[in-house]
Structure formats: structure tokens, C-alpha cells
CSV table of C-alpha atoms in Angstrom, one decimal:
chain,number,residue,atom,x,y,z
A,8,MET,CA,0.0,0.2,0.1
A,9,HIS,CA,2.2,3.5,-1.5
A,10,GLU,CA,-0.8,5.4,-0.1
A,11,LEU,CA,0.6,5.0,3.6
A,12,SER,CA,4.4,6.2,2.2
A,13,LEU,CA,2.9,8.5,0.3
A,14,CYS,CA,0.2,10.3,3.5
A,15,GLN,CA,3.9,10.7,5.9
A,16,SER,CA,5.2,12.3,2.7
A,17,ILE,CA,1.9,14.9,2.8
A,18,SER,CA,3.0,14.9,6.8
A,19,LYS,CA,6.9,16.4,6.5
A,20,ILE,CA,5.3,18.7,4.0
A,21,VAL,CA,2.1,19.5,6.0
A,22,HIS,CA,4.3,20.1,9.0
A,23,ARG,CA,6.4,22.4,7.2
A,24,GLY,CA,4.1,24.4,6.0
A,25,ALA,CA,1.6,24.8,9.2
A,26,ALA,CA,5.5,26.1,11.1
A,27,GLY,CA,2.9,25.1,14.2
A,28,ARG,CA,-0.3,26.2,13.3
A,29,LYS,CA,-3.5,24.1,13.8
A,30,VAL,CA,-4.4,22.6,10.1
A,31,ALA,CA,-8.0,21.7,9.0
A,32,VAL,CA,-7.7,21.0,5.7
A,33,VAL,CA,-5.1,19.8,3.5
A,34,GLU,CA,-6.0,20.3,0.0
A,35,LEU,CA,-4.0,18.0,-2.9
A,36,ASP,CA,-3.7,17.3,-6.4
A,37,VAL,CA,-3.6,13.7,-8.1
A,38,GLY,CA,-3.3,13.0,-11.0
A,39,GLN,CA,-4.9,9.6,-12.4
A,40,LEU,CA,-1.6,8.6,-13.7
A,41,ARG,CA,-0.6,8.3,-9.9
A,42,GLN,CA,-3.1,5.0,-9.4
A,43,VAL,CA,-3.5,6.1,-5.9
A,44,VAL,CA,-6.9,4.6,-4.6
A,45,PRO,CA,-9.0,7.9,-2.9
A,46,GLU,CA,-10.1,5.7,-0.1
A,47,SER,CA,-7.0,4.4,0.7
A,48,LEU,CA,-5.1,7.5,0.9
A,49,ILE,CA,-7.9,9.2,3.5
A,50,HIS,CA,-7.8,6.1,4.8
A,51,CYS,CA,-3.7,6.2,5.3
A,52,TRP,CA,-4.1,10.1,6.6
A,53,SER,CA,-6.1,9.0,9.4
A,54,ILE,CA,-3.1,7.1,10.5
A,55,VAL,CA,-0.2,8.9,10.2
A,56,SER,CA,-2.1,12.0,11.6
A,57,GLN,CA,-3.5,10.3,15.0
A,58,GLY,CA,-2.0,11.6,18.1
A,59,THR,CA,-0.1,14.2,16.3
A,60,ASP,CA,-1.4,17.7,15.8
A,61,LEU,CA,-2.4,17.3,12.2
A,62,ASP,CA,-5.3,14.9,14.4
A,63,GLY,CA,-8.4,15.7,12.9
A,64,SER,CA,-7.3,18.0,10.0
A,65,ARG,CA,-9.1,15.7,6.5
A,66,LEU,CA,-7.8,15.7,2.9
A,67,ASP,CA,-9.5,17.6,0.4
A,68,ILE,CA,-8.3,16.1,-2.8
A,69,ARG,CA,-8.7,16.9,-6.2
A,70,TRP,CA,-8.6,14.3,-9.0
A,71,LEU,CA,-6.7,15.4,-12.8
A,72,ARG,CA,-8.0,13.9,-15.6
A,73,ALA,CA,-4.8,12.4,-17.5
A,74,VAL,CA,-4.6,13.9,-20.9
A,75,LEU,CA,-2.0,13.8,-23.7
A,76,VAL,CA,-1.2,16.1,-26.7
A,77,CYS,CA,0.1,13.6,-29.6
A,78,ARG,CA,3.3,14.2,-31.5
A,79,GLU,CA,1.6,13.9,-34.6
A,80,CYS,CA,-1.0,15.1,-35.4
A,81,GLY,CA,-1.1,18.1,-32.0
A,82,SER,CA,-4.6,17.0,-30.6
A,83,GLN,CA,-4.8,16.7,-27.1
A,84,THR,CA,-6.6,13.7,-25.8
A,85,GLN,CA,-8.0,13.0,-22.2
A,86,LEU,CA,-7.3,9.3,-21.0
A,87,GLU,CA,-10.6,7.8,-20.0
A,88,GLU,CA,-8.4,4.4,-19.8
A,89,LEU,CA,-5.0,3.3,-18.8
A,90,PRO,CA,-2.4,2.6,-19.2
A,91,VAL,CA,-3.8,3.3,-23.3
A,92,LEU,CA,-1.2,5.9,-24.1
A,93,ARG,CA,-2.7,6.3,-27.7
A,94,CYS,CA,-3.5,9.5,-29.5
A,95,GLY,CA,-7.3,9.6,-29.3
A,96,SER,CA,-7.2,11.3,-32.8
A,97,CYS,CA,-4.5,9.7,-35.2
A,98,SER,CA,-3.9,6.6,-32.0
A,99,SER,CA,-0.1,7.4,-32.5
A,100,THR,CA,1.9,6.2,-29.2
A,101,SER,CA,4.3,8.8,-29.7
A,102,VAL,CA,2.8,11.5,-27.0
A,103,ASP,CA,3.6,13.8,-24.6
A,104,ILE,CA,2.2,14.0,-21.2
A,105,VAL,CA,0.5,17.3,-20.9
A,106,SER,CA,-1.1,16.4,-17.4
A,107,GLY,CA,-2.1,13.7,-14.8
A,108,ASP,CA,0.9,12.3,-13.4
A,109,GLU,CA,0.9,15.4,-10.5
A,110,PHE,CA,1.2,14.3,-7.2
A,111,MET,CA,1.6,17.4,-4.6
A,112,VAL,CA,0.1,19.6,-1.9
A,113,ARG,CA,-2.0,22.2,-3.2
A,114,SER,CA,-2.8,24.8,-0.2
A,115,LEU,CA,-3.9,24.3,3.5
A,116,VAL,CA,-6.6,25.4,5.0
A,117,LEU,CA,-5.8,26.6,8.6
A,118,GLU,CA,-8.1,26.2,11.6
A,119,ASP,CA,-8.0,29.8,12.6
A,120,THR,CA,-8.8,30.6,8.6
A,121,MET,CA,-11.6,28.3,9.2
A,122,ALA,CA,-13.7,30.9,11.4
A,123,GLY,CA,-16.3,33.1,11.0
A,124,PRO,CA,-16.2,36.6,11.8
A,125,GLU,CA,-17.9,37.1,15.2
């Protein structure tokens, strides 16, 4: 289960970014090509954050579809199936990945920013 090691890495990044402030939400971008199981990632986050200053925080995951651009005809293809890396227009396998391989912490929502005006 590589989601556990991913969550351990996310935790280190979040600790640095939070600088001691209480984190409510960790916003992630995860590309389709990363082959991450959403439920496993969320479950592993609860394990990794339990008993730490991140306990009670949650992951907000934005899933990004894989998009290819064809070197032959220039068209873009949004992948429906994996692992077929082929142009949807001309069927060429000479393609570049435009999106879908992301895995990054997009932002942190801190506890004090969640509170409304008094």
C-alpha cells in the first residue's frame, strides 16, 4: 500500500508549511496516472495524523484526469482508460503527458481561517 508512504511524505510537507499552526484541511492535486486509491489515501491519512498535531485534519483531494498531446497530429486526448497512452485522433503512441501525473500539496486550510467573523 504505497498510500501510507505518500501520507507520511504529505505529513512532513504539511508540518513544514503549517509552522506550528493548526491544520484543518490539506488540499491535494492527484493525477490519474498516479494510481492512488482515494479511500486508501484518506484512511492512511487518519493513521498517519492520529496522535499528532495534524489529528482531526482531513484531505481534500482534487483528482486530475490524464491528458496527452500527440507529437504527430498535435491533438489533445483526455484518457478514459489506463494504461493506454495513445492519441485519440490518430492512434499514435508518440505522445507527451500534459497532465495526470501530478501529486502535490496545493494548499493548507488553517483552523483560524475556518472561523467566521464574530
